[in-house]
Amino acid sequence: MDFTKTALGIELGSTRIKAVLIDDRHVPIASGDFEWENQLVDGIWTYSMDMVHTGVQTCFANLKADVRAKFGEELTTVGAIGVSAMMHGYLPFDKDGKQLAEFRTWRNTITGEAAEKLTALFGFNIPQRWSIAHLYQAILNGEEHVKDIAYLTTLAGYIHWRMTGEKLMGVGEASGMFPIDSAKLDYDEEMLQKFSALTGMDLRAILPKVLPAGANAGTLTEAGALFLDPTGAFKPGVPVAPCEGDAGTGMAATNSVRVRTGNVSAGTSDFAMIVTEKPLGVHREIDMVTTPDGLPVAMVHCNNCTSDINAWVNLFSEFAGLMGVEVNKGELFTRLFKKALEGEADCGGLLSYNYFSGEGVTDLDEGRPLFARMQNARFTLANFMRTHILSALATLKIGLDILTRTEQVPIDKLYGHGGFFKTPEVGQRMLSAAVGAPVSVMETAGEGGPYGMALLAGYMIWKDEGETLPDYLDNKVFAAAKSSTLMADESDVDGFNAFLAAYKKALPVEKAATELL
């Protein structure tokens, strides 16, 4: 096997770090992963950097083992590498590379004051999870470390730095740190100046350099190779693509980088990305980010999606064990998801809120998972599962309704990817009911972000002269791709709308839970 004709994507997701190796036909040929979970430490959602390092190295070791099992060879090189991760968050370093504060992830809702003030200053929505909101909140809080910041980056930017020694990132990832000027493929200069006037801080001195997809973003150094593979078997010198965020890799993985295309990524969090053809008004519920090649994208991001479902499935698994029945967790998920299709369209009077953490779209700084029902509700397993699946999409729909109704942004078709769509039809049908539009899922949907990052790494080394990212994906990657498209029936759409009406009406109950529990 000639591994110089492969491309590798590594993505640090919320619950799993995964590596996907593709061949020059863009087909996944090997993978590795590592499961992890964020921790709430002193009120901050975080991952320890020791766990980051261990996770990346274990994931890479598992990839090498998969290659060994499939090809009988040791993986010592690839044609190109790209790394992606959960977007946003806060990772500050001093001039000597020392980390100055705990990694603050996208999940934190502790920057409300900063986000509100910056949104007013810029005339541009700055969500709480954005890096610039975290930085300004640290300034407002008078945090001692701020004066020593020499480099501010994201998790993907940090791993890229460790691999290449380069302080840079892809434009899509950068658009979750600070607003981007799509015409210049760089940070918005006017907003940089406004921030400098406000704080006296020169952001260009501390933010990563911005690159579009396809640009060479450095090569794997000797130290970088040892970081990935401490055994020393993997060799330096591999070209490295601009690192991207999970939003950008999701767009690449679903061929959703052209204007008027869109995708929904659904896992621990869920978000919808719609590539727009016009500027939008300022809405707290909608982020404006970019595609990996810099086009403006309207993003509805929700901090909470499948965590509550996972917790309930774990409970059912524990119950099965109590009854002496060993169950495969994957099969249990599949059966429970399919059971939801038997539920009533409006969930029969059951209600749940899946808020493990705060949720910006519904203006909650904290979350409390909550299940409620009326005395006369039809409390069946089918309705119960359907309730939790609709709950996982409810906040997303609230944001999407602003896009489609207030801003009149057309959604002709969405692509779904991520763990929520692994069970055929179920998540796809429920999302279609939420948006009232067809939803397509590709065969590679389960691969998600790391596959999208591998495609972006492949684009860097395999594109033709002048070939755009949309053309590359259309013509070389997805021309013969297999996908299934599904449109929910009218009763499902009406049922979701009825569920959502009850969901919004009872939101004060969830608010009270955050205050009293």
Short mmCIF file of C-alpha atoms in Angstrom, two decimals:
data_model
loop_
_atom_site.label_atom_id
_atom_site.label_comp_id
_atom_site.label_asym_id
_atom_site.label_seq_id
_atom_site.Cartn_x
_atom_site.Cartn_y
_atom_site.Cartn_z
CA MET A 1 0.00 0.00 0.00
CA ASP A 2 1.37 3.41 -0.98
CA PHE A 3 0.36 5.52 2.01
CA THR A 4 1.68 8.70 0.36
CA LYS A 5 -1.55 8.48 -1.68
CA THR A 6 -3.72 8.86 1.41
CA ALA A 7 -5.01 11.77 3.48
CA LEU A 8 -5.63 11.71 7.21
CA GLY A 9 -8.22 13.68 9.17
CA ILE A 10 -8.21 13.81 12.96
CA GLU A 11 -11.06 15.45 14.85
CA LEU A 12 -11.33 16.12 18.57
CA GLY A 13 -15.07 15.95 19.12
CA SER A 14 -17.08 16.35 22.29
CA THR A 15 -17.17 12.68 23.25
CA ARG A 16 -14.70 11.09 20.86
CA ILE A 17 -11.40 11.81 19.18
CA LYS A 18 -11.42 10.07 15.81
CA ALA A 19 -8.98 9.63 12.96
CA VAL A 20 -10.10 8.66 9.44
CA LEU A 21 -7.63 7.72 6.69
CA ILE A 22 -8.89 7.99 3.09
CA ASP A 23 -7.33 6.81 -0.15
CA ASP A 24 -7.00 8.90 -3.32
CA ARG A 25 -10.55 7.88 -4.30
CA HIS A 26 -11.71 9.60 -1.09
CA VAL A 27 -12.86 6.31 0.42
CA PRO A 28 -12.21 5.68 4.15
CA ILE A 29 -9.76 2.78 4.51
CA ALA A 30 -8.83 2.87 8.22
CA SER A 31 -9.79 4.62 11.43
CA GLY A 32 -8.98 4.93 15.11
CA ASP A 33 -10.67 6.60 18.04
CA PHE A 34 -10.57 7.49 21.72
CA GLU A 35 -13.59 8.19 23.92
CA TRP A 36 -13.54 11.02 26.42
CA GLU A 37 -15.87 13.43 28.18
CA ASN A 38 -15.67 17.01 29.37
CA GLN A 39 -15.53 17.80 33.08
CA LEU A 40 -17.11 20.60 35.08
CA VAL A 41 -14.20 21.92 37.18
CA ASP A 42 -14.78 24.96 39.42
CA GLY A 43 -17.79 25.91 37.29
CA ILE A 44 -15.85 25.63 34.00
CA TRP A 45 -16.52 23.01 31.32
CA THR A 46 -13.05 21.81 30.35
CA TYR A 47 -10.79 18.99 29.18
CA SER A 48 -7.37 18.65 30.81
CA MET A 49 -4.47 19.08 28.40
CA ASP A 50 -3.02 15.81 29.65
CA MET A 51 -6.22 14.15 28.44
CA VAL A 52 -5.97 16.00 25.11
CA HIS A 53 -2.45 14.65 24.58
CA THR A 54 -3.33 11.12 25.74
CA GLY A 55 -6.46 11.12 23.59
CA VAL A 56 -4.74 12.19 20.38
CA GLN A 57 -1.92 9.68 20.87
CA THR A 58 -4.28 6.81 21.75
CA CYS A 59 -6.48 7.62 18.76
CA PHE A 60 -3.43 7.65 16.48
CA ALA A 61 -2.15 4.37 17.95
CA ASN A 62 -5.56 2.78 17.31
CA LEU A 63 -5.45 4.05 13.71
CA LYS A 64 -2.02 2.46 13.26
CA ALA A 65 -3.36 -0.81 14.70
CA ASP A 66 -6.28 -0.72 12.24
CA VAL A 67 -3.87 -0.15 9.34
CA ARG A 68 -1.70 -3.04 10.57
CA ALA A 69 -4.74 -5.34 10.80
CA LYS A 70 -6.05 -4.43 7.35
CA PHE A 71 -2.85 -4.05 5.35
CA GLY A 72 -0.19 -5.90 7.35
CA GLU A 73 1.99 -2.79 7.27
CA GLU A 74 3.20 -0.15 9.69
CA LEU A 75 1.84 3.35 9.07
CA THR A 76 4.92 5.59 8.84
CA THR A 77 3.62 8.37 6.59
CA VAL A 78 0.59 9.74 4.75
CA GLY A 79 0.11 12.17 1.87
CA ALA A 80 -1.37 14.93 4.01
CA ILE A 81 -2.79 15.50 7.48
CA GLY A 82 -5.45 17.85 8.80
CA VAL A 83 -6.76 18.30 12.33
CA SER A 84 -10.09 19.70 13.46
CA ALA A 85 -11.86 20.05 16.77
CA MET A 86 -14.79 21.56 18.62
CA MET A 87 -14.88 25.22 17.63
CA HIS A 88 -14.56 28.32 19.81
CA GLY A 89 -13.41 28.27 23.42
CA TYR A 90 -10.37 29.78 25.07
CA LEU A 91 -6.74 28.59 25.16
CA PRO A 92 -4.28 31.38 26.08
CA PHE A 93 -0.48 30.99 26.15
CA ASP A 94 2.41 33.23 27.16
CA LYS A 95 5.51 34.01 25.08
CA ASP A 96 7.20 30.82 26.30
CA GLY A 97 4.27 28.61 25.30
CA LYS A 98 3.01 28.14 28.86
CA GLN A 99 -0.76 27.69 29.17
CA LEU A 100 -2.18 30.58 31.21
CA ALA A 101 -5.70 29.36 32.03
CA GLU A 102 -7.71 26.18 31.92
CA PHE A 103 -9.14 25.30 28.53
CA ARG A 104 -12.63 26.85 28.47
CA THR A 105 -14.75 24.96 25.96
CA TRP A 106 -17.62 26.06 23.72
CA ARG A 107 -20.02 24.63 26.30
CA ASN A 108 -19.44 27.41 28.84
CA THR A 109 -22.05 30.13 29.23
CA ILE A 110 -19.99 32.45 31.45
CA THR A 111 -19.37 35.34 29.06
CA GLY A 112 -22.81 36.94 28.86
CA GLU A 113 -21.66 40.46 29.71
CA ALA A 114 -18.79 40.37 27.20
CA ALA A 115 -20.91 38.87 24.43
CA GLU A 116 -23.63 41.49 24.87
CA LYS A 117 -21.19 44.43 24.88
CA LEU A 118 -19.21 43.18 21.87
CA THR A 119 -22.39 42.52 19.89
CA ALA A 120 -23.43 46.13 20.48
CA LEU A 121 -19.95 47.45 19.67
CA PHE A 122 -19.54 45.49 16.43
CA GLY A 123 -23.16 45.48 15.23
CA PHE A 124 -22.51 41.76 14.75
CA ASN A 125 -23.70 38.86 16.92
CA ILE A 126 -20.93 37.60 19.21
CA PRO A 127 -22.10 34.40 20.95
CA GLN A 128 -20.91 33.52 24.43
CA ARG A 129 -18.78 30.58 23.27
CA TRP A 130 -16.65 32.60 20.82
CA SER A 131 -12.99 33.05 21.74
CA ILE A 132 -13.22 36.84 21.63
CA ALA A 133 -16.10 36.76 24.13
CA HIS A 134 -14.00 34.64 26.49
CA LEU A 135 -11.05 37.01 26.12
CA TYR A 136 -13.10 40.15 26.75
CA GLN A 137 -14.87 38.54 29.72
CA ALA A 138 -11.46 37.72 31.21
CA ILE A 139 -10.55 41.39 30.74
CA LEU A 140 -13.81 42.52 32.38
CA ASN A 141 -13.17 40.10 35.23
CA GLY A 142 -9.71 41.57 35.76
CA GLU A 143 -8.06 38.16 35.38
CA GLU A 144 -4.36 38.40 36.10
CA HIS A 145 -3.19 36.22 33.22
CA VAL A 146 -4.56 38.47 30.45
CA LYS A 147 -1.53 40.79 30.48
CA ASP A 148 0.74 37.82 29.65
CA ILE A 149 -1.18 36.47 26.64
CA ALA A 150 1.10 36.11 23.63
CA TYR A 151 -1.04 33.63 21.70
CA LEU A 152 -4.76 32.87 21.88
CA THR A 153 -6.05 29.85 20.01
CA THR A 154 -8.63 27.05 19.91
CA LEU A 155 -8.22 23.33 20.52
CA ALA A 156 -7.67 22.65 16.80
CA GLY A 157 -5.24 25.58 16.61
CA TYR A 158 -3.32 24.18 19.57
CA ILE A 159 -2.94 20.71 18.04
CA HIS A 160 -1.91 22.26 14.70
CA TRP A 161 0.71 24.32 16.56
CA ARG A 162 2.03 21.20 18.29
CA MET A 163 2.23 19.36 14.95
CA THR A 164 3.79 22.10 12.81
CA GLY A 165 5.07 24.90 15.04
CA GLU A 166 2.79 27.23 13.01
CA LYS A 167 0.36 29.64 14.69
CA LEU A 168 -2.40 29.62 12.08
CA MET A 169 -5.78 28.09 11.23
CA GLY A 170 -8.38 27.71 8.52
CA VAL A 171 -10.79 30.57 7.91
CA GLY A 172 -13.81 28.57 9.08
CA GLU A 173 -12.19 27.83 12.44
CA ALA A 174 -11.00 31.44 12.71
CA SER A 175 -14.58 32.65 12.13
CA GLY A 176 -15.47 31.14 15.52
CA MET A 177 -12.77 33.18 17.23
CA PHE A 178 -13.43 36.61 15.70
CA PRO A 179 -15.65 37.94 12.84
CA ILE A 180 -14.29 37.37 9.32
CA ASP A 181 -14.34 39.60 6.24
CA SER A 182 -15.25 37.06 3.54
CA ALA A 183 -13.99 39.31 0.75
CA LYS A 184 -10.49 39.45 2.27
CA LEU A 185 -10.49 35.98 3.93
CA ASP A 186 -9.18 37.59 7.11
CA TYR A 187 -10.38 39.04 10.39
CA ASP A 188 -12.65 42.06 9.98
CA GLU A 189 -10.28 45.04 10.20
CA GLU A 190 -12.87 47.57 11.36
CA MET A 191 -13.89 45.33 14.25
CA LEU A 192 -10.24 44.71 15.16
CA GLN A 193 -9.76 48.46 15.43
CA LYS A 194 -12.90 48.84 17.55
CA PHE A 195 -11.65 46.18 19.96
CA SER A 196 -8.24 47.84 20.13
CA ALA A 197 -9.85 51.20 20.92
CA LEU A 198 -11.96 49.54 23.62
CA THR A 199 -9.20 47.55 25.32
CA GLY A 200 -5.84 48.77 24.03
CA MET A 201 -5.09 45.22 22.87
CA ASP A 202 -3.70 44.44 19.38
CA LEU A 203 -5.50 41.23 18.47
CA ARG A 204 -3.39 40.65 15.36
CA ALA A 205 -0.41 40.13 17.64
CA ILE A 206 -2.07 37.25 19.50
CA LEU A 207 -4.60 35.65 17.11
CA PRO A 208 -3.65 32.88 14.65
CA LYS A 209 -2.99 33.76 11.00
CA VAL A 210 -5.94 32.92 8.72
CA LEU A 211 -5.71 30.61 5.68
CA PRO A 212 -8.37 29.32 3.24
CA ALA A 213 -8.91 25.65 2.44
CA GLY A 214 -6.31 24.29 0.03
CA ALA A 215 -3.45 26.42 1.34
CA ASN A 216 -0.36 24.70 2.73
CA ALA A 217 -0.33 25.27 6.48
CA GLY A 218 3.10 23.86 7.27
CA THR A 219 4.65 20.43 7.56
CA LEU A 220 4.79 17.90 10.36
CA THR A 221 7.92 18.62 12.38
CA GLU A 222 10.03 16.03 14.14
CA ALA A 223 8.51 17.13 17.46
CA GLY A 224 5.06 17.06 15.86
CA ALA A 225 5.55 13.50 14.62
CA LEU A 226 6.61 12.40 18.11
CA PHE A 227 3.58 14.21 19.55
CA LEU A 228 1.27 12.09 17.35
CA ASP A 229 3.29 8.89 17.68
CA PRO A 230 5.64 8.71 20.68
CA THR A 231 7.05 5.40 19.34
CA GLY A 232 8.90 7.36 16.66
CA ALA A 233 7.64 5.15 13.82
CA PHE A 234 5.70 7.95 12.10
CA LYS A 235 7.98 10.23 10.10
CA PRO A 236 8.01 14.06 9.89
CA GLY A 237 7.72 16.08 6.68
CA VAL A 238 4.03 15.41 5.89
CA PRO A 239 2.16 18.47 4.50
CA VAL A 240 -0.47 19.72 6.95
CA ALA A 241 -3.73 21.41 5.89
CA PRO A 242 -5.16 24.47 7.65
CA CYS A 243 -6.89 23.20 10.80
CA GLU A 244 -10.65 23.57 10.82
CA GLY A 245 -13.57 23.54 13.21
CA ASP A 246 -16.18 20.83 13.41
CA ALA A 247 -18.61 23.11 11.59
CA GLY A 248 -16.32 23.38 8.57
CA THR A 249 -15.54 19.68 8.46
CA GLY A 250 -19.25 18.92 8.67
CA MET A 251 -19.84 21.14 5.65
CA ALA A 252 -17.09 19.35 3.71
CA ALA A 253 -18.29 15.88 4.76
CA THR A 254 -21.81 16.62 3.46
CA ASN A 255 -20.87 18.61 0.36
CA SER A 256 -22.60 21.67 1.81
CA VAL A 257 -20.21 24.49 0.90
CA ARG A 258 -22.15 26.08 -1.98
CA VAL A 259 -24.62 28.93 -1.53
CA ARG A 260 -28.11 27.73 -0.46
CA THR A 261 -26.84 24.36 0.67
CA GLY A 262 -27.01 23.36 4.31
CA ASN A 263 -26.28 20.66 6.81
CA VAL A 264 -27.09 19.68 10.36
CA SER A 265 -24.49 18.11 12.59
CA ALA A 266 -26.03 16.33 15.54
CA GLY A 267 -24.16 14.70 18.40
CA THR A 268 -23.41 16.04 21.87
CA SER A 269 -24.32 19.45 20.45
CA ASP A 270 -26.22 20.15 17.26
CA PHE A 271 -25.94 22.93 14.77
CA ALA A 272 -27.32 23.86 11.39
CA MET A 273 -25.18 25.58 8.76
CA ILE A 274 -26.84 27.38 5.84
CA VAL A 275 -24.56 29.01 3.25
CA THR A 276 -26.23 32.36 2.56
CA GLU A 277 -26.35 34.63 -0.45
CA LYS A 278 -27.13 37.82 1.46
CA PRO A 279 -26.10 39.52 4.70
CA LEU A 280 -28.45 38.91 7.60
CA GLY A 281 -29.65 41.09 10.45
CA VAL A 282 -28.21 40.71 13.94
CA HIS A 283 -29.89 37.87 15.84
CA ARG A 284 -28.64 36.55 19.16
CA GLU A 285 -29.71 33.06 18.07
CA ILE A 286 -27.70 33.05 14.82
CA ASP A 287 -23.90 33.09 14.36
CA MET A 288 -22.32 34.25 11.14
CA VAL A 289 -19.30 32.06 10.43
CA THR A 290 -17.77 30.86 7.14
CA THR A 291 -17.22 27.82 4.97
CA PRO A 292 -13.64 26.46 4.83
CA ASP A 293 -13.13 28.61 1.73
CA GLY A 294 -14.60 31.74 3.32
CA LEU A 295 -18.24 32.09 2.21
CA PRO A 296 -20.64 33.49 4.84
CA VAL A 297 -22.67 30.88 6.70
CA ALA A 298 -25.63 31.34 9.03
CA MET A 299 -25.15 28.99 11.95
CA VAL A 300 -27.73 27.99 14.53
CA HIS A 301 -25.75 26.34 17.31
CA CYS A 302 -27.24 24.52 20.28
CA ASN A 303 -25.08 23.37 23.17
CA ASN A 304 -27.28 20.37 23.93
CA CYS A 305 -28.41 17.50 21.75
CA THR A 306 -27.85 13.82 22.57
CA SER A 307 -26.38 13.86 26.11
CA ASP A 308 -29.78 13.35 27.75
CA ILE A 309 -30.68 10.57 25.31
CA ASN A 310 -27.36 8.88 26.12
CA ALA A 311 -28.10 9.12 29.84
CA TRP A 312 -31.50 7.45 29.44
CA VAL A 313 -30.08 4.70 27.22
CA ASN A 314 -27.45 4.03 29.89
CA LEU A 315 -30.26 3.72 32.43
CA PHE A 316 -32.11 1.21 30.23
CA SER A 317 -28.85 -0.71 29.78
CA GLU A 318 -28.40 -0.83 33.56
CA PHE A 319 -31.97 -2.10 33.95
CA ALA A 320 -31.32 -4.84 31.38
CA GLY A 321 -28.24 -5.88 33.36
CA LEU A 322 -30.32 -5.99 36.53
CA MET A 323 -32.64 -8.44 34.77
CA GLY A 324 -29.69 -10.58 33.74
CA VAL A 325 -29.79 -9.56 30.08
CA GLU A 326 -26.59 -8.45 28.38
CA VAL A 327 -27.31 -5.89 25.68
CA ASN A 328 -25.13 -4.38 23.00
CA LYS A 329 -25.25 -0.61 23.52
CA GLY A 330 -25.35 0.08 19.78
CA GLU A 331 -28.27 -2.27 19.27
CA LEU A 332 -30.07 -0.76 22.26
CA PHE A 333 -29.77 2.71 20.73
CA THR A 334 -31.07 1.40 17.40
CA ARG A 335 -34.08 -0.35 18.92
CA LEU A 336 -35.06 2.58 21.13
CA PHE A 337 -34.71 5.05 18.23
CA LYS A 338 -36.87 2.84 16.02
CA LYS A 339 -39.44 2.55 18.81
CA ALA A 340 -39.83 6.34 18.66
CA LEU A 341 -41.36 5.98 15.18
CA GLU A 342 -44.33 4.26 16.83
CA GLY A 343 -44.94 7.23 19.12
CA GLU A 344 -47.63 9.86 18.64
CA ALA A 345 -46.55 12.75 16.41
CA ASP A 346 -46.86 15.27 19.27
CA CYS A 347 -45.44 12.81 21.88
CA GLY A 348 -48.79 12.33 23.60
CA GLY A 349 -48.41 15.04 26.22
CA LEU A 350 -44.87 14.20 27.34
CA LEU A 351 -42.22 16.92 27.53
CA SER A 352 -38.48 17.00 28.12
CA TYR A 353 -35.63 19.50 28.15
CA ASN A 354 -32.22 18.10 27.26
CA TYR A 355 -30.23 20.93 28.81
CA PHE A 356 -27.10 19.53 30.44
CA SER A 357 -25.57 22.98 30.07
CA GLY A 358 -26.78 26.51 29.35
CA GLU A 359 -28.38 27.31 26.01
CA GLY A 360 -27.92 30.65 24.28
CA VAL A 361 -30.82 30.25 21.84
CA THR A 362 -33.31 30.03 24.71
CA ASP A 363 -31.37 32.44 26.93
CA LEU A 364 -30.44 30.01 29.70
CA ASP A 365 -27.06 30.36 31.41
CA GLU A 366 -27.32 26.93 33.01
CA GLY A 367 -29.11 23.70 32.22
CA ARG A 368 -31.02 21.04 34.15
CA PRO A 369 -32.14 17.90 32.29
CA LEU A 370 -35.88 17.74 32.87
CA PHE A 371 -38.69 15.33 32.02
CA ALA A 372 -42.33 16.22 32.67
CA ARG A 373 -45.79 14.91 31.86
CA MET A 374 -49.42 15.65 32.54
CA GLN A 375 -51.40 13.10 34.56
CA ASN A 376 -53.40 12.07 31.50
CA ALA A 377 -50.44 11.91 29.11
CA ARG A 378 -49.87 8.65 27.18
CA PHE A 379 -46.76 7.50 29.02
CA THR A 380 -45.50 4.79 26.63
CA LEU A 381 -41.95 3.84 25.71
CA ALA A 382 -42.56 4.98 22.12
CA ASN A 383 -43.80 8.42 23.23
CA PHE A 384 -40.99 8.65 25.79
CA MET A 385 -38.27 8.05 23.18
CA ARG A 386 -39.91 10.32 20.64
CA THR A 387 -40.08 13.08 23.26
CA HIS A 388 -36.35 12.93 23.88
CA ILE A 389 -35.53 12.84 20.17
CA LEU A 390 -37.76 15.86 19.45
CA SER A 391 -36.34 17.62 22.49
CA ALA A 392 -32.86 17.13 21.02
CA LEU A 393 -33.99 19.12 17.95
CA ALA A 394 -36.40 21.63 19.53
CA THR A 395 -33.91 24.40 20.29
CA LEU A 396 -32.39 24.02 16.83
CA LYS A 397 -35.82 24.53 15.27
CA ILE A 398 -36.39 27.71 17.30
CA GLY A 399 -33.24 29.17 15.72
CA LEU A 400 -33.99 27.86 12.23
CA ASP A 401 -37.45 29.45 12.34
CA ILE A 402 -35.74 32.84 12.63
CA LEU A 403 -33.69 32.06 9.52
CA THR A 404 -36.58 30.82 7.43
CA ARG A 405 -39.40 33.08 8.64
CA THR A 406 -37.75 36.34 9.72
CA GLU A 407 -34.82 36.40 7.30
CA GLN A 408 -36.59 34.48 4.51
CA VAL A 409 -33.56 32.25 3.94
CA PRO A 410 -34.68 29.34 1.75
CA ILE A 411 -33.83 25.80 2.84
CA ASP A 412 -34.40 23.53 -0.13
CA LYS A 413 -32.60 20.52 1.33
CA LEU A 414 -30.44 19.66 4.31
CA TYR A 415 -27.77 17.03 4.80
CA GLY A 416 -27.59 15.33 8.17
CA HIS A 417 -24.49 13.83 9.75
CA GLY A 418 -23.25 12.72 13.14
CA GLY A 419 -24.25 10.05 15.64
CA PHE A 420 -27.88 11.24 15.81
CA PHE A 421 -28.38 9.90 12.26
CA LYS A 422 -26.74 6.49 12.70
CA THR A 423 -30.06 4.66 13.05
CA PRO A 424 -31.58 4.69 9.53
CA GLU A 425 -34.61 6.93 9.00
CA VAL A 426 -35.32 7.97 12.60
CA GLY A 427 -33.19 11.08 13.17
CA GLN A 428 -33.57 11.95 9.49
CA ARG A 429 -37.36 11.86 9.64
CA MET A 430 -37.53 13.84 12.89
CA LEU A 431 -35.23 16.55 11.51
CA SER A 432 -37.31 16.73 8.34
CA ALA A 433 -40.40 17.20 10.53
CA ALA A 434 -38.61 20.00 12.37
CA VAL A 435 -37.56 21.98 9.29
CA GLY A 436 -40.36 21.01 6.92
CA ALA A 437 -37.82 20.18 4.21
CA PRO A 438 -36.23 17.00 2.81
CA VAL A 439 -33.21 15.68 4.70
CA SER A 440 -30.48 13.63 3.03
CA VAL A 441 -27.98 11.37 4.75
CA MET A 442 -24.92 10.10 2.91
CA GLU A 443 -23.32 6.70 3.40
CA THR A 444 -20.37 8.45 5.04
CA ALA A 445 -22.59 10.38 7.49
CA GLY A 446 -21.39 8.30 10.43
CA GLU A 447 -17.78 9.29 9.69
CA GLY A 448 -18.68 12.98 10.06
CA GLY A 449 -16.03 15.53 10.94
CA PRO A 450 -12.80 13.51 10.68
CA TYR A 451 -13.84 12.37 7.21
CA GLY A 452 -14.52 16.00 6.26
CA MET A 453 -11.09 16.98 7.59
CA ALA A 454 -9.48 14.19 5.56
CA LEU A 455 -11.26 15.57 2.46
CA LEU A 456 -9.86 19.05 3.17
CA ALA A 457 -6.37 17.55 3.55
CA GLY A 458 -6.90 15.70 0.26
CA TYR A 459 -8.06 18.91 -1.42
CA MET A 460 -4.77 20.56 -0.47
CA ILE A 461 -2.65 17.97 -2.29
CA TRP A 462 -4.97 16.59 -5.00
CA LYS A 463 -6.81 19.64 -6.36
CA ASP A 464 -6.22 20.81 -9.93
CA GLU A 465 -4.84 24.26 -10.63
CA GLY A 466 -7.55 26.83 -9.85
CA GLU A 467 -10.09 24.18 -8.76
CA THR A 468 -12.45 25.55 -6.11
CA LEU A 469 -13.47 23.56 -3.05
CA PRO A 470 -17.14 23.28 -4.18
CA ASP A 471 -16.06 21.99 -7.61
CA TYR A 472 -13.59 19.57 -6.06
CA LEU A 473 -16.24 18.11 -3.76
CA ASP A 474 -18.86 17.95 -6.52
CA ASN A 475 -16.66 16.43 -9.21
CA LYS A 476 -14.10 14.31 -7.38
CA VAL A 477 -15.66 13.30 -4.06
CA PHE A 478 -19.44 13.15 -4.24
CA ALA A 479 -20.19 12.64 -7.95
CA ALA A 480 -21.12 9.00 -7.33
CA ALA A 481 -21.91 9.23 -3.63
CA LYS A 482 -24.82 7.21 -2.32
CA SER A 483 -27.34 8.99 -0.13
CA SER A 484 -30.91 8.60 1.05
CA THR A 485 -33.40 11.47 1.08
CA LEU A 486 -36.51 11.55 3.21
CA MET A 487 -39.35 14.03 3.64
CA ALA A 488 -41.48 13.76 6.77
CA ASP A 489 -45.20 13.46 6.18
CA GLU A 490 -47.58 16.25 7.09
CA SER A 491 -48.68 14.64 10.34
CA ASP A 492 -45.06 14.48 11.55
CA VAL A 493 -44.56 18.17 10.72
CA ASP A 494 -47.79 19.15 12.48
CA GLY A 495 -46.88 16.96 15.45
CA PHE A 496 -43.47 18.57 15.82
CA ASN A 497 -45.04 22.03 15.69
CA ALA A 498 -47.53 21.03 18.42
CA PHE A 499 -44.71 19.62 20.55
CA LEU A 500 -42.67 22.79 20.04
CA ALA A 501 -45.56 25.03 21.04
CA ALA A 502 -45.86 23.14 24.36
CA TYR A 503 -42.06 23.16 24.71
CA LYS A 504 -41.82 26.94 24.36
CA LYS A 505 -44.81 27.56 26.63
CA ALA A 506 -43.23 25.51 29.43
CA LEU A 507 -39.72 26.99 29.12
CA PRO A 508 -40.24 28.92 32.39
CA VAL A 509 -40.32 25.50 34.13
CA GLU A 510 -36.81 24.79 32.86
CA LYS A 511 -35.72 28.28 33.89
CA ALA A 512 -37.10 27.68 37.39
CA ALA A 513 -35.25 24.36 37.57
CA THR A 514 -31.93 26.12 36.93
CA GLU A 515 -32.68 28.51 39.78
CA LEU A 516 -34.06 26.05 42.32
CA LEU A 517 -32.16 22.80 41.69
#
